[in-house]
mmCIF file of C-alpha atoms and ligand atoms in Angstrom:
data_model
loop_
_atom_site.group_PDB
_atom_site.id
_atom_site.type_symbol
_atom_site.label_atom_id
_atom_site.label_comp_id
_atom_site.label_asym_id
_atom_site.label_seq_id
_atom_site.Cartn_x
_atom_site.Cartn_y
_atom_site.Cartn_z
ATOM 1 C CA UNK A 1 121.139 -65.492 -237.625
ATOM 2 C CA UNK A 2 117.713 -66.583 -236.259
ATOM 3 C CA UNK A 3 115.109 -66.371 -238.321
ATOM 4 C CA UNK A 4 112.172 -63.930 -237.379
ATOM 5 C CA UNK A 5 109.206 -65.509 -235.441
ATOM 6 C CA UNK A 6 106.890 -67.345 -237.547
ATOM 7 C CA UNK A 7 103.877 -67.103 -234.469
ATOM 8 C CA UNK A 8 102.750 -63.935 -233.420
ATOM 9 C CA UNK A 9 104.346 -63.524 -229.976
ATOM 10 C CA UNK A 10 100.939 -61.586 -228.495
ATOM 11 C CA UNK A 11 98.763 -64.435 -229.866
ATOM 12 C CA UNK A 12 100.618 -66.787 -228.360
ATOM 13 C CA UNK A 13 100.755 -64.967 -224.884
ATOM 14 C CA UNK A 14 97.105 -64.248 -224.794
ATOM 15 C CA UNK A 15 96.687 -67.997 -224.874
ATOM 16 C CA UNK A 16 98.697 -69.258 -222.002
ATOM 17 C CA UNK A 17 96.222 -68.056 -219.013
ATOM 18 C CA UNK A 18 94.102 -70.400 -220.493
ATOM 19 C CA UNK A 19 96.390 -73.293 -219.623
ATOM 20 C CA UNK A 20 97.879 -72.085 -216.223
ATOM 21 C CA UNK A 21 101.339 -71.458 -218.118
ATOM 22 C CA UNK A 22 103.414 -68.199 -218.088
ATOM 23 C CA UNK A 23 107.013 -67.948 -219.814
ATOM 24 C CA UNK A 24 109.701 -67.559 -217.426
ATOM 25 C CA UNK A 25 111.403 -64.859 -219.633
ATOM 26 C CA UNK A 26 108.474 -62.395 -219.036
ATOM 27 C CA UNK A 27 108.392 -63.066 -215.062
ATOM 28 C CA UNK A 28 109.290 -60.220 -213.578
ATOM 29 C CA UNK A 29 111.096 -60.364 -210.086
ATOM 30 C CA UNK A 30 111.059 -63.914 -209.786
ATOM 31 C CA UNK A 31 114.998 -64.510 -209.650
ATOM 32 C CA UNK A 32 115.846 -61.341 -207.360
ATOM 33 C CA UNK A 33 119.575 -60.257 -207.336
ATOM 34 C CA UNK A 34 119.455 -60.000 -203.330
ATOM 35 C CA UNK A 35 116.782 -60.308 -200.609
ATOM 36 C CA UNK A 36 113.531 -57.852 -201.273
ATOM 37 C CA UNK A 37 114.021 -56.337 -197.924
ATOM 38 C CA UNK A 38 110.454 -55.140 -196.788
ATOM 39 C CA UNK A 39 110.696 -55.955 -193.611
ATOM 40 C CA UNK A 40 112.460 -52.379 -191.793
ATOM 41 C CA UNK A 41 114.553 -51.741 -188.975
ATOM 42 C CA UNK A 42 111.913 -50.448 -185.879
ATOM 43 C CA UNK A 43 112.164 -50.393 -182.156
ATOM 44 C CA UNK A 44 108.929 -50.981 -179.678
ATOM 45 C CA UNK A 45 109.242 -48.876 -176.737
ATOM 46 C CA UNK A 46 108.899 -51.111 -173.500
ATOM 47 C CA UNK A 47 106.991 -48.126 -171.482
ATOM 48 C CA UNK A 48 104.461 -48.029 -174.598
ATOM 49 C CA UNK A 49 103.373 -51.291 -175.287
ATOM 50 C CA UNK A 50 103.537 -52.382 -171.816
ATOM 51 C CA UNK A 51 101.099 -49.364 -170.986
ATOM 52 C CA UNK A 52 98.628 -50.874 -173.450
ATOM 53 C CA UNK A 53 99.569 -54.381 -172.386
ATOM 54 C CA UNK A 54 98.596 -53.895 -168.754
ATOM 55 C CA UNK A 55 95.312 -51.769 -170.367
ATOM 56 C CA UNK A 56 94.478 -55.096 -172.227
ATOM 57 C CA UNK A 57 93.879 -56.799 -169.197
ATOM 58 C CA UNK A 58 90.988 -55.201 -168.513
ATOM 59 C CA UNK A 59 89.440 -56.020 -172.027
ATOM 60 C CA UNK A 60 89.617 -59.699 -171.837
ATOM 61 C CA UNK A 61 91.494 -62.600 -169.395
ATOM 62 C CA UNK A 62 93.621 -64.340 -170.178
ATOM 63 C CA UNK A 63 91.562 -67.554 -171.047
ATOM 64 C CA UNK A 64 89.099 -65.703 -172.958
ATOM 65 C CA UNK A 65 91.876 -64.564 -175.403
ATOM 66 C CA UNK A 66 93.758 -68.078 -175.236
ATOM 67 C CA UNK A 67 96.867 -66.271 -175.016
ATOM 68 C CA UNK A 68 96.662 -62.426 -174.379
ATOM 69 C CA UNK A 69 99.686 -60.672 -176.292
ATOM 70 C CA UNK A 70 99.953 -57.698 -177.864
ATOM 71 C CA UNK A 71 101.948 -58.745 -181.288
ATOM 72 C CA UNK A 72 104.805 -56.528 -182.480
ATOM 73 C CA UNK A 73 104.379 -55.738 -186.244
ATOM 74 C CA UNK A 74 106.888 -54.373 -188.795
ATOM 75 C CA UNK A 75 105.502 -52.062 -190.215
ATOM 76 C CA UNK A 76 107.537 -52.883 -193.773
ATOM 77 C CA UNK A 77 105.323 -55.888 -194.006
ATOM 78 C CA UNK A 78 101.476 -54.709 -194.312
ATOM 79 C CA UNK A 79 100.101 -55.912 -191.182
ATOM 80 C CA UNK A 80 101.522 -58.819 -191.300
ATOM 81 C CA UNK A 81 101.784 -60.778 -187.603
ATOM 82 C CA UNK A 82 105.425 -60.337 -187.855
ATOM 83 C CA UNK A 83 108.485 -58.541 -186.724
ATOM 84 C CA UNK A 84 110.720 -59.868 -189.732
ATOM 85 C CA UNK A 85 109.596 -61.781 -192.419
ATOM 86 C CA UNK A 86 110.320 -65.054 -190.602
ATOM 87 C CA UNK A 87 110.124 -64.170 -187.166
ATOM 88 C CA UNK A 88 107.115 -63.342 -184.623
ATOM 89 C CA UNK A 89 107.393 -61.379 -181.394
ATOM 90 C CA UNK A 90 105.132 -60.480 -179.252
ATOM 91 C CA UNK A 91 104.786 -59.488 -175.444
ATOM 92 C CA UNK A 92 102.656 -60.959 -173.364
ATOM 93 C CA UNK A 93 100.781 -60.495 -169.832
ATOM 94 C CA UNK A 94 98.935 -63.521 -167.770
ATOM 95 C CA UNK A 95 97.731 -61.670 -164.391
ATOM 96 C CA UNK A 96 97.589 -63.275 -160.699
ATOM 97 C CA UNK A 97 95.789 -66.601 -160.889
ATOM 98 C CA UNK A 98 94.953 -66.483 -164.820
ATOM 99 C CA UNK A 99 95.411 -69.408 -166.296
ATOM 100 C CA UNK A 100 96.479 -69.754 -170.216
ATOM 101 C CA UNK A 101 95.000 -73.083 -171.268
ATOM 102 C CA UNK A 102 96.788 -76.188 -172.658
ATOM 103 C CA UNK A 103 97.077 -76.359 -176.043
ATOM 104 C CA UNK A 104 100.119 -77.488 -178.565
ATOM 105 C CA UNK A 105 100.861 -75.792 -182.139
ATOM 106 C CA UNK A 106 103.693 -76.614 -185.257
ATOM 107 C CA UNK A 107 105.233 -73.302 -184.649
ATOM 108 C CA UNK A 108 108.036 -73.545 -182.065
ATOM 109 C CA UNK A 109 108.399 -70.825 -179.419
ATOM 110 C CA UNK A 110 110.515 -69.124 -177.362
ATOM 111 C CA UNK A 111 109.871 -66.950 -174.114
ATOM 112 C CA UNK A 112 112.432 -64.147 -172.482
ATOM 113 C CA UNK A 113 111.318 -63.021 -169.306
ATOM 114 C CA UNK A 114 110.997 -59.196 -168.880
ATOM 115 C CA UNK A 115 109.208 -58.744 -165.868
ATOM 116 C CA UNK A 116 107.223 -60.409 -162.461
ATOM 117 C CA UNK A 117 108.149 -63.055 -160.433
ATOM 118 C CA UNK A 118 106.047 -66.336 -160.195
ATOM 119 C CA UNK A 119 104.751 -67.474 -163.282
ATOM 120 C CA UNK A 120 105.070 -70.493 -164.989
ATOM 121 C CA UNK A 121 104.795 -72.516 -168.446
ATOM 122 C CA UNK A 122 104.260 -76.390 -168.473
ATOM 123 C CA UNK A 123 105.820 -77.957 -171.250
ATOM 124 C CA UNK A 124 105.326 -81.745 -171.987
ATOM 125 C CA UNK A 125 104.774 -82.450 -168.099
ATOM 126 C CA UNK A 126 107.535 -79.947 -166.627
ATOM 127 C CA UNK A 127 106.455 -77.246 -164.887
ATOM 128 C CA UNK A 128 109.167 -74.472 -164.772
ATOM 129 C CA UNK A 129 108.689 -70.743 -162.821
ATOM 130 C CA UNK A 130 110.053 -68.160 -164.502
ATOM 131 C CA UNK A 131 111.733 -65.282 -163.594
ATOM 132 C CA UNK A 132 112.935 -62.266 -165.053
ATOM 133 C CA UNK A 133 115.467 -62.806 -167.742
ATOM 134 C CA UNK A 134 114.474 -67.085 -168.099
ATOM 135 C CA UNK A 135 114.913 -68.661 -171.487
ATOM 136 C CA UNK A 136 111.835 -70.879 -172.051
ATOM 137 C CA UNK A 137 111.884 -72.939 -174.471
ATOM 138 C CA UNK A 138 108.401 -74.430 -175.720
ATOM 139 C CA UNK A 139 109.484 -76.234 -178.917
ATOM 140 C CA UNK A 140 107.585 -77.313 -181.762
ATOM 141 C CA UNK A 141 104.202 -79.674 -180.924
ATOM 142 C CA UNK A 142 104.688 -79.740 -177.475
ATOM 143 C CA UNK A 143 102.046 -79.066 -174.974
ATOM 144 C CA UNK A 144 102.412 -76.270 -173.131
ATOM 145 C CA UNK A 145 100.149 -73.851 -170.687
ATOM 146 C CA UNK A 146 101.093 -71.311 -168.827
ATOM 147 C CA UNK A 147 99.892 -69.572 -165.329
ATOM 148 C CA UNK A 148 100.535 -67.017 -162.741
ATOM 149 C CA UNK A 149 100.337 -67.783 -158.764
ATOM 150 C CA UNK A 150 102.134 -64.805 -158.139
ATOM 151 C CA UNK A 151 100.593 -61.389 -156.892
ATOM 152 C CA UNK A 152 102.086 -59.315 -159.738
ATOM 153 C CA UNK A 153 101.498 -59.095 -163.239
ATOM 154 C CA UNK A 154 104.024 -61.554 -165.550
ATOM 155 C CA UNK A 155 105.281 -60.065 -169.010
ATOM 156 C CA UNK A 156 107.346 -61.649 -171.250
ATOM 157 C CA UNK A 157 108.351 -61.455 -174.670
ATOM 158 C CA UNK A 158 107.395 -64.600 -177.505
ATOM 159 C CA UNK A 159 109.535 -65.525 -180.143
ATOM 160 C CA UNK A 160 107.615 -68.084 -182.600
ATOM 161 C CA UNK A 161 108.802 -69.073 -186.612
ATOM 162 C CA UNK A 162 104.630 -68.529 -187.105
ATOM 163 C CA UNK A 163 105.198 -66.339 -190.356
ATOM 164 C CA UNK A 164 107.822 -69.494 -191.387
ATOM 165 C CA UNK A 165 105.670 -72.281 -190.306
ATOM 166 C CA UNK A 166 102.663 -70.523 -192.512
ATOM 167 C CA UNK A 167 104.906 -69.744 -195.853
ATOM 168 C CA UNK A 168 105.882 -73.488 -195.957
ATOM 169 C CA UNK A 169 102.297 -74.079 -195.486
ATOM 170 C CA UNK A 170 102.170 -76.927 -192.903
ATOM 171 C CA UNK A 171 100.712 -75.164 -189.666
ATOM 172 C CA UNK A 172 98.794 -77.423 -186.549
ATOM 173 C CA UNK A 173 97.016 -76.814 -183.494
ATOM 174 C CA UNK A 174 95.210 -78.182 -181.379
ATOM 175 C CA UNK A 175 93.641 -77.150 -177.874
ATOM 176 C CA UNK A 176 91.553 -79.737 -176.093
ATOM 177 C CA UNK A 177 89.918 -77.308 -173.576
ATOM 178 C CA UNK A 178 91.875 -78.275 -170.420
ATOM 179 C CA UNK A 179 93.462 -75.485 -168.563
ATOM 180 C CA UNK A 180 96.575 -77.025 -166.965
ATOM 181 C CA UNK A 181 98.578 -80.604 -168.425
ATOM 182 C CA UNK A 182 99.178 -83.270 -166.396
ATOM 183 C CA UNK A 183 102.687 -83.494 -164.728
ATOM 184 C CA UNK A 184 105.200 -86.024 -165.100
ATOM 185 C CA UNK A 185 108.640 -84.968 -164.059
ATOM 186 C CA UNK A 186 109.946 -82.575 -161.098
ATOM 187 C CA UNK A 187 109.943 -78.690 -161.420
ATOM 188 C CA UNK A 188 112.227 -77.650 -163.302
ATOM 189 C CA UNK A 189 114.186 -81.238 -163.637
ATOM 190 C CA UNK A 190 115.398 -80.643 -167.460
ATOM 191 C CA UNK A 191 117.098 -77.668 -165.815
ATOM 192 C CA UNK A 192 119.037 -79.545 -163.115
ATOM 193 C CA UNK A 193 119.779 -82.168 -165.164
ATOM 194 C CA UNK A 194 121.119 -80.536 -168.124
ATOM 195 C CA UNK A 195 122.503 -77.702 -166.133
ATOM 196 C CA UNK A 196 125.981 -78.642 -167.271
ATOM 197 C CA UNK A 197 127.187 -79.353 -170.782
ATOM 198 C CA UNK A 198 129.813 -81.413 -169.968
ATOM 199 C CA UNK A 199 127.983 -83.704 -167.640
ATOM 200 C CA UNK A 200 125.128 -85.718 -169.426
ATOM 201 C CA UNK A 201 122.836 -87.364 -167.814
ATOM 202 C CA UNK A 202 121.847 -90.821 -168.688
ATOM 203 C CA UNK A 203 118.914 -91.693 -167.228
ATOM 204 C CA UNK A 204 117.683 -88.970 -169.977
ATOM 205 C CA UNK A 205 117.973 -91.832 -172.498
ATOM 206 C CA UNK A 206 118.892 -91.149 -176.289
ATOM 207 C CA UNK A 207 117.743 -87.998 -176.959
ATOM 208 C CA UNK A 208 116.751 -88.184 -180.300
ATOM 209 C CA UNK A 209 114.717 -85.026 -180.716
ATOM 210 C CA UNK A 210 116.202 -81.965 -182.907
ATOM 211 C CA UNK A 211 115.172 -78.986 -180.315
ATOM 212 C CA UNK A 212 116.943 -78.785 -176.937
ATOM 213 C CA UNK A 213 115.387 -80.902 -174.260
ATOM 214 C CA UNK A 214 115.659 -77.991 -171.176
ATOM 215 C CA UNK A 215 112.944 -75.786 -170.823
ATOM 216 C CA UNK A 216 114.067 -73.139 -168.854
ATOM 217 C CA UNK A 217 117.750 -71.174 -169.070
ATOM 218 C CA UNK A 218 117.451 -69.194 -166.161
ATOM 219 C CA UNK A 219 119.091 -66.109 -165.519
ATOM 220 C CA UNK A 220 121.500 -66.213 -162.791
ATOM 221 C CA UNK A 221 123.475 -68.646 -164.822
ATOM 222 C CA UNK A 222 123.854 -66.716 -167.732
ATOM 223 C CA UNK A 223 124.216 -63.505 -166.049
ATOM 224 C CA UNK A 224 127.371 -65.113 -164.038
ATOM 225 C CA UNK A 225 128.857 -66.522 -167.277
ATOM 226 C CA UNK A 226 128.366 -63.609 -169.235
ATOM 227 C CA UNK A 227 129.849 -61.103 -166.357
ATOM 228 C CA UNK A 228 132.829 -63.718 -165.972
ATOM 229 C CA UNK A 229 133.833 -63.832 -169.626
ATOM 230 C CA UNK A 230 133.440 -60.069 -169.790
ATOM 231 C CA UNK A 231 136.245 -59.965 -167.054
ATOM 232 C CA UNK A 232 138.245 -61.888 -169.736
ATOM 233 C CA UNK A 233 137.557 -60.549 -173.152
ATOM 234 C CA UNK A 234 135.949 -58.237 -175.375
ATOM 235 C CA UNK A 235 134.100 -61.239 -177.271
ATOM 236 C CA UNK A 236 133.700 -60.169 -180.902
ATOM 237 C CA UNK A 237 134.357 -57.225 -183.434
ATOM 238 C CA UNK A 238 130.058 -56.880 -184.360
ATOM 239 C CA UNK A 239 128.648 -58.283 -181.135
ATOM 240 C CA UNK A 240 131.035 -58.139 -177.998
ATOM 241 C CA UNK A 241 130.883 -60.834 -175.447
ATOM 242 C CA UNK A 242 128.391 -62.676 -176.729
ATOM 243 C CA UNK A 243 127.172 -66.433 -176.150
ATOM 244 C CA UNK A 244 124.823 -68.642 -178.292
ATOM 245 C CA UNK A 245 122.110 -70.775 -176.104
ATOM 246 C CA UNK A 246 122.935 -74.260 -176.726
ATOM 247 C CA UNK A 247 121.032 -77.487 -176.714
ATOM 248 C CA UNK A 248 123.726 -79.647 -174.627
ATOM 249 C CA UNK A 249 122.430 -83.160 -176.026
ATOM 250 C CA UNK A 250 124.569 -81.420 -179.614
ATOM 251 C CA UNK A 251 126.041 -78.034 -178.767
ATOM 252 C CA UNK A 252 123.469 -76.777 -181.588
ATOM 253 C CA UNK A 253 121.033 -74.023 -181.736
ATOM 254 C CA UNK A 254 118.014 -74.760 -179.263
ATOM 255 C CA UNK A 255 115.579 -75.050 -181.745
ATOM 256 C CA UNK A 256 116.027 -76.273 -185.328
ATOM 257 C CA UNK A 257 113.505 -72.803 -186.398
ATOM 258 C CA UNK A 258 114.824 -70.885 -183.722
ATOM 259 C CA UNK A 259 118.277 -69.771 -182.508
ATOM 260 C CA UNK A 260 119.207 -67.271 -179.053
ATOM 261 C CA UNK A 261 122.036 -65.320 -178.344
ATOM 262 C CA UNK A 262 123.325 -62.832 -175.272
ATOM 263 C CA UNK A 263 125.757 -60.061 -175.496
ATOM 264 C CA UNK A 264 127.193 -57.789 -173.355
ATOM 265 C CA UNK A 265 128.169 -54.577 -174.889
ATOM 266 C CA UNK A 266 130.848 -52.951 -172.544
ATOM 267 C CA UNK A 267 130.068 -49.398 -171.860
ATOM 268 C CA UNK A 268 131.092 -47.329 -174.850
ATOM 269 C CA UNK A 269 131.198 -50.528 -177.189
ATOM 270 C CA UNK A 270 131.448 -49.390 -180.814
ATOM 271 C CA UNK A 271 130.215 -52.777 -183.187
ATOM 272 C CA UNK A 272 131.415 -53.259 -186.298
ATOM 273 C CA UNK A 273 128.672 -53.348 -189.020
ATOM 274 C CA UNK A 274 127.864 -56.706 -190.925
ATOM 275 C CA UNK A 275 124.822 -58.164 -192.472
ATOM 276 C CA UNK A 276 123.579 -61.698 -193.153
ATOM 277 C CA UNK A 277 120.217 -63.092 -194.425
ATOM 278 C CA UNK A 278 119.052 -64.321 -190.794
ATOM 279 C CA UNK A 279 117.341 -61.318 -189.195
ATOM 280 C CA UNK A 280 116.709 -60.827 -185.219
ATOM 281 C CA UNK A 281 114.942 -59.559 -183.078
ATOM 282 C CA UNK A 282 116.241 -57.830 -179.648
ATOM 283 C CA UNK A 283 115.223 -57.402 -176.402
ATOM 284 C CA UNK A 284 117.204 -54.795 -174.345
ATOM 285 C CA UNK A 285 118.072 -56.686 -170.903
ATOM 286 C CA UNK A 286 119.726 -54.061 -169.557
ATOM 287 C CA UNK A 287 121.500 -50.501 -170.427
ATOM 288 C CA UNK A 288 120.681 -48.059 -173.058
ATOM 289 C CA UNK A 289 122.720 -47.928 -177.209
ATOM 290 C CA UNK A 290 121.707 -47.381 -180.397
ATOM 291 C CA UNK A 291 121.571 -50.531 -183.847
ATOM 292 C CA UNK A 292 122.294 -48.429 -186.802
ATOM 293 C CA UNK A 293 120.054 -50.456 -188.940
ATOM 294 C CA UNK A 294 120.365 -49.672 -193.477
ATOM 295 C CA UNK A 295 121.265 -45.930 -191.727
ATOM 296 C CA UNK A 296 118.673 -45.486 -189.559
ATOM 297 C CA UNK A 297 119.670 -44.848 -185.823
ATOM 298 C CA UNK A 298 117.467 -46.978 -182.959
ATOM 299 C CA UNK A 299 118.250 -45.820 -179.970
ATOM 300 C CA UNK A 300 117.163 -48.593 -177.159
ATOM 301 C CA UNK A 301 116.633 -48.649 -173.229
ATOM 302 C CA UNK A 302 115.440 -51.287 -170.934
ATOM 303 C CA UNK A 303 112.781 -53.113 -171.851
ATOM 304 C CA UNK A 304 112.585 -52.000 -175.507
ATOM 305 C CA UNK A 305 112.717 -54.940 -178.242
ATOM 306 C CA UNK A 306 113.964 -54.360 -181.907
ATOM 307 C CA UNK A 307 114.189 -55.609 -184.776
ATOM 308 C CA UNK A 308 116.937 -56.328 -187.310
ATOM 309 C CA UNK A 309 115.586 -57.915 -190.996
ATOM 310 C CA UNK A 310 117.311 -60.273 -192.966
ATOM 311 C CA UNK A 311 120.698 -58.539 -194.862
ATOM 312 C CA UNK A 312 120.102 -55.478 -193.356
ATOM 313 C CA UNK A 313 123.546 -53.593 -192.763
ATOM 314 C CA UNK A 314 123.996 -53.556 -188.593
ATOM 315 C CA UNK A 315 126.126 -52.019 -185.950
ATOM 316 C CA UNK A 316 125.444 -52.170 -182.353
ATOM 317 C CA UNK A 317 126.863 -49.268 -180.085
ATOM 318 C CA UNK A 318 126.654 -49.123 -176.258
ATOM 319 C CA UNK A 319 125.981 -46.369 -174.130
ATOM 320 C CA UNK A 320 127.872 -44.577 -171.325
ATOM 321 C CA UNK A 321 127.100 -47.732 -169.340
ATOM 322 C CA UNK A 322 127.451 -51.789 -170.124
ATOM 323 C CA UNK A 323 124.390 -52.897 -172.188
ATOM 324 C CA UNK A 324 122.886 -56.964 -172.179
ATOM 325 C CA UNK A 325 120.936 -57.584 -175.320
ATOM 326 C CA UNK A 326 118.769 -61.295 -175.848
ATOM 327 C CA UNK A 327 118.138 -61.715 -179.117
ATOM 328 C CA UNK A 328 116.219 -64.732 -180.961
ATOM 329 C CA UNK A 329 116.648 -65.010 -184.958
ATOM 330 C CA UNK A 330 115.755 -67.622 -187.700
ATOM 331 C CA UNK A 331 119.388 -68.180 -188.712
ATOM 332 C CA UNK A 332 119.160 -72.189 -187.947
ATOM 333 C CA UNK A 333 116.616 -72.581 -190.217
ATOM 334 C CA UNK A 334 118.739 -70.840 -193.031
ATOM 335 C CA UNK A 335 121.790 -72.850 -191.983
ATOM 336 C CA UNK A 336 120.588 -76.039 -192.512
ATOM 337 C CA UNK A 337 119.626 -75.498 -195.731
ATOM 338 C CA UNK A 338 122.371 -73.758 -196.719
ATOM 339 C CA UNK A 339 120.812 -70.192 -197.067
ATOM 340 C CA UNK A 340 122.723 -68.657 -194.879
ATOM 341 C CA UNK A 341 125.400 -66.087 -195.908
ATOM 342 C CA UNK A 342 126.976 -62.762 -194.092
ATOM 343 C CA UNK A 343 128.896 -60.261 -195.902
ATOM 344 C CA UNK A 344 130.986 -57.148 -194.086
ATOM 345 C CA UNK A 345 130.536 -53.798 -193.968
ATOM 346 C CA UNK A 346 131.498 -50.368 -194.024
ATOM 347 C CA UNK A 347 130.439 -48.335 -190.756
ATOM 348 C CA UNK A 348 127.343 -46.053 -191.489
ATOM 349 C CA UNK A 349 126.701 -42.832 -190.914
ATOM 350 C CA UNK A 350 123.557 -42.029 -188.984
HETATM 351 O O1 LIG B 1 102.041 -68.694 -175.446
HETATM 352 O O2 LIG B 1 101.439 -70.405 -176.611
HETATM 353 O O3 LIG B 1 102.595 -65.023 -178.685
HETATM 354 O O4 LIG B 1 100.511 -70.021 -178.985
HETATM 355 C C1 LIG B 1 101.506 -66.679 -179.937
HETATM 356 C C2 LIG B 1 100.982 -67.955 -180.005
HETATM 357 C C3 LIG B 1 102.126 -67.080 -177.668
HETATM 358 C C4 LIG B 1 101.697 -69.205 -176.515
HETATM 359 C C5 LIG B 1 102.065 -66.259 -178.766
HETATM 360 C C6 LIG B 1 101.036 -68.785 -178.909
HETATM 361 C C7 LIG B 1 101.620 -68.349 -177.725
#
């Protein structure tokens, strides 16, 4: 038997404030039995934001807003710049001859290409134009500007680890005022080079860097592996054919923050539901299907990007007709420090 307390529990709490002390056994929600989960499931219609998007260029250029993107915000999180509690998205538009200036930040991003043809990002002294459905990569601390020579409007979706890169508190930037960087290497030479897994090019040196040293995936490669595999195989039980981007220096994600994926859904693809504590967002390449997302139906065309939180329960379904999804997600960051767990389960109604 303990004996009763000899202090005056209340006395004693009222003077721990004092000392910047709590007790642990009064904390309430500290230790959490599973992930909180405010982040929701939510889709941003493509014909919608790109309406304001385009509108947006006639409120300020492109240099005048540094980067002009419209950011996509789940609305679980309070305003928060971020589409899951990790992850940023956002889409953005650089009109004929704008120029986004030079500048270099901590947080790591990605690009997908949705639409024009002509534009380009710099990244550490490549130059790479981008077309529709490019993977550019402009990892963490490089520099990197971006520009349009075209005679269309260029929109494409960012994926950064911003709301990451602020929670562990250790965010830089820096923007020296220069419009474009200098240029070292050929057009497009990481993509050449590294164009092939399985040959490695040696004049590269020892790549010692953790992110992937191309900067642009483009398109009609992965289109023409994806379409051949699908002639093969039906690729997975929860995603279909689907193929991670790789750096080829490790066969690893292509950033240590940030990890994309492709899938083709075959027309009248039924997914299996899952959930693990990486979330994603989506952007719908092609086709139109519905993510049944903790029971709530999105239903997705062209265009349209979505978002998937952390240990939400998933299931991707495909329409009438094949459906490509790109998808970027945080899950490297929660693999390497072990963090990273996925659990079946059961198909939901919705
Ligand atoms: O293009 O460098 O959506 O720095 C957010 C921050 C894009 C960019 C964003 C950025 C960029």
């Amino acid at each position: 038997m303990a004996s009763p307390p000899t202090v005056d529990p209340e006395v004693f709490y009222s003077k721990l404030p004092a000392f910047h002390v709590e007790p642990l056994w009064r904390a309430r929600g500290l230790m959490r039995p599973a992930p909180g989960r405010e982040a929701v499931g939510c889709v941003w219609r493509y014909d919608e934001v790109r309406r304001l998007l385009l509108e947006s260029g006639d409120v300020v250029t492109a240099a005048e807003a540094d980067r002009r993107v419209l950011m996509l915000l789940n609305p679980g999180l309070d305003g928060a710049a971020a589409a899951t509690a990790n992850l940023y998205a956002g889409l953005q538009l650089v009109l004929p001859g704008e120029v986004a200036p030079k500048h270099r930040h901590a947080a790591a991003a990605i690009r997908f290409i949705v639409e024009g043809d002509g534009a380009y990002t710099a990244v550490d002294g490549e130059k790479s134009v981008m077309r529709p459905g490019d993977l550019v990569l402009t990892p963490n601390w490089t520099w990197h500007d971006h520009g349009n020579e075209s005679d269309g409007p260029m929109i494409w979706l960012d994926g950064l680890d911003i709301p990451l890169v602020n929670k562990l508190d250790v965010p830089f930037f820096e923007s020296p005022g220069e419009d474009r960087q200098l240029l070292t290497r050929p057009d497009d030479a990481s993509a050449r080079h590294w164009a092939q897994g399985r040959l490695r090019p040696l004049w590269e040196g020892d790549w010692q860097r953790r992110y992937s040293p191309v900067v642009n995936y483009p398109w009609t490669v992965t289109e023409r592996v994806l379409r051949d595999a699908a002639a093969d195989t039906d690729g997975t039980p929860h995603d279909g054919v689907v193929f991670r981007y790789t750096n080829p220096v490790d066969g690893g994600h292509v950033l240590p923050t940030l990890g994309c994926a492709v899938q083709l859904l075959k027309a009248g693809f039924r997914g299996a539901a899952h959930r693990h504590t990486s979330a994603a967002v989506y952007h719908v390449v092609r086709g139109n299907g519905a993510t049944i997302v903790d029971g709530a139906r999105l239903t997705w065309g062209p265009g349209d990007t979505f978002a998937v939180p952390g240990w939400a329960v998933h299931e991707h379904a495909a329409g009438d007709e094949e459906a490509i999804l790109f998808s970027f997600t945080d899950e490297p960051v929660l693999e390497s420090l072990d963090l990273l767990r996925t659990a079946p389960a059961d198909r939901q109604e919705a």
